[in-house]
XYZ file of C-alpha atoms in Angstrom:
165
model
C 82.230 180.390 96.306
C 83.758 178.059 98.432
C 85.267 179.313 101.682
C 87.766 176.403 101.730
C 89.389 177.222 98.092
C 91.224 180.656 96.993
C 90.680 180.409 93.355
C 91.387 183.944 91.919
C 89.367 185.228 88.753
C 92.071 185.156 86.148
C 92.320 181.051 86.913
C 91.484 179.163 83.727
C 89.773 176.045 84.264
C 88.621 173.488 81.821
C 85.598 171.251 82.024
C 85.263 168.979 84.506
C 88.077 170.156 86.546
C 87.852 168.599 90.190
C 88.912 170.526 92.715
C 89.898 169.655 96.462
C 89.502 171.694 99.598
C 92.463 174.416 100.859
C 94.014 175.057 97.445
C 95.358 178.319 96.235
C 95.222 179.081 92.322
C 95.878 182.183 90.806
C 96.763 183.286 87.052
C 96.891 179.452 86.078
C 95.476 177.302 83.516
C 94.119 174.076 84.270
C 92.909 171.504 81.433
C 89.821 169.465 81.180
C 88.977 166.542 83.497
C 92.145 167.320 85.832
C 92.151 166.529 89.677
C 93.716 169.109 92.054
C 94.383 167.775 95.741
C 94.198 169.561 98.692
C 96.849 172.030 99.821
C 98.273 172.690 96.508
C 99.271 175.662 94.850
C 99.461 176.838 91.191
C 101.053 180.328 90.774
C 100.459 182.205 87.946
C 101.571 181.657 84.591
C 101.916 178.210 85.280
C 99.819 175.595 83.279
C 98.477 172.140 84.060
C 97.021 169.882 81.089
C 94.345 167.746 80.283
C 93.265 164.616 82.646
C 96.329 165.300 85.196
C 96.308 164.154 89.008
C 98.019 166.543 90.806
C 98.166 165.169 94.586
C 97.818 167.083 97.660
C 100.412 169.423 99.498
C 102.055 170.119 95.725
C 103.837 173.469 94.580
C 103.600 174.304 91.133
C 105.577 177.805 90.612
C 105.251 180.287 87.654
C 107.089 179.150 84.642
C 106.052 175.629 84.634
C 104.473 173.529 82.024
C 102.387 170.082 82.920
C 101.519 168.617 79.532
C 98.133 166.288 79.424
C 97.772 162.700 81.289
C 100.620 163.652 84.062
C 100.431 162.134 87.399
C 102.286 164.388 90.385
C 102.668 162.514 93.700
C 101.900 164.090 96.967
C 104.500 166.965 98.275
C 106.321 167.714 94.933
C 108.147 170.991 94.699
C 109.119 172.878 91.828
C 111.573 175.167 91.838
C 111.910 178.646 89.138
C 115.333 180.235 90.496
C 118.501 178.682 89.989
C 119.964 181.466 92.461
C 117.333 182.436 94.581
C 117.974 185.474 96.953
C 116.010 187.798 99.174
C 117.453 191.059 98.512
C 119.084 192.761 95.405
C 122.579 194.298 95.278
C 121.730 197.654 96.983
C 120.335 195.568 99.827
C 116.158 196.087 98.935
C 113.599 193.005 99.010
C 113.838 191.730 95.727
C 110.940 192.392 93.309
C 109.735 190.615 90.030
C 111.995 193.175 88.298
C 115.193 191.798 89.966
C 115.043 187.926 88.702
C 113.701 186.228 85.853
C 111.371 182.902 85.859
C 113.168 179.682 84.584
C 111.180 177.099 82.769
C 110.096 173.511 83.548
C 108.479 171.223 81.503
C 106.530 167.950 82.402
C 105.804 166.156 79.200
C 102.919 164.221 78.228
C 102.221 160.998 80.423
C 105.245 161.480 82.693
C 104.419 160.210 86.390
C 106.791 162.124 89.402
C 106.674 160.501 92.977
C 105.677 161.982 96.095
C 108.172 164.189 97.535
C 110.206 164.884 94.620
C 111.801 168.458 93.710
C 111.974 169.277 90.063
C 114.662 172.566 89.901
C 114.425 174.652 87.082
C 115.607 174.790 83.484
C 114.661 171.224 83.063
C 112.372 169.110 80.616
C 111.008 165.644 82.046
C 110.375 163.340 78.925
C 107.080 161.489 78.012
C 106.345 158.858 79.740
C 109.569 159.272 82.342
C 108.823 158.187 85.879
C 110.552 160.272 88.672
C 111.076 157.904 91.669
C 109.850 159.543 95.208
C 112.234 161.640 96.590
C 114.342 162.109 93.883
C 115.725 165.498 93.024
C 115.959 166.028 89.443
C 118.673 168.404 88.206
C 118.806 167.926 84.635
C 116.389 166.594 81.775
C 114.969 163.032 81.974
C 114.682 161.342 79.008
C 111.727 160.044 77.601
C 110.184 156.480 78.765
C 113.289 156.295 81.532
C 112.995 156.057 85.184
C 115.085 157.978 87.670
C 115.703 158.110 91.098
C 118.033 159.511 93.416
C 119.612 162.951 94.259
C 120.974 164.045 92.026
C 118.076 162.014 89.649
C 119.876 159.440 87.740
C 118.866 157.013 84.868
C 117.844 153.552 86.515
C 116.470 152.054 83.297
C 114.394 152.514 80.318
C 110.404 151.576 80.341
C 109.535 148.807 77.796
C 107.183 150.132 74.940
C 103.837 151.521 76.877
C 100.943 149.529 75.114
C 97.381 150.841 74.614
C 95.947 148.708 77.520
C 98.458 150.256 79.954
C 97.586 153.927 79.090
């Protein structure tokens, strides 16, 4: 076991997955030929598809599904709770029973720029690009480029050719 990696026994790793040092993976699934950068955490019930690149300092929380051929830039944060609270109505610390995971899906071929924040209950469409530092608060259309806070469509991408895949 590598002392610089924390990989729980319940993690499902595909073939030829490349893992950097200083990562924390538990209860998740990572597809074939994906690459996980340093200082990345991927929580339980999250899925990363095949041939994805997850750059350093990224947080992928429970409820996030990342399909195949997706690029995630440095320091991307995913959120899975629209109204987070530390305590329940009775004043005690919340437990898993006090809230439900909200899902997020990143579709095949999408790219998310460094420093982006992806709120819960959104879908990022196939081949879409999220600009660096953007805050995604609603669904991103396929083949679009979104930027800003909140992220808005800047323009649409021309048809992806075989050479650019």
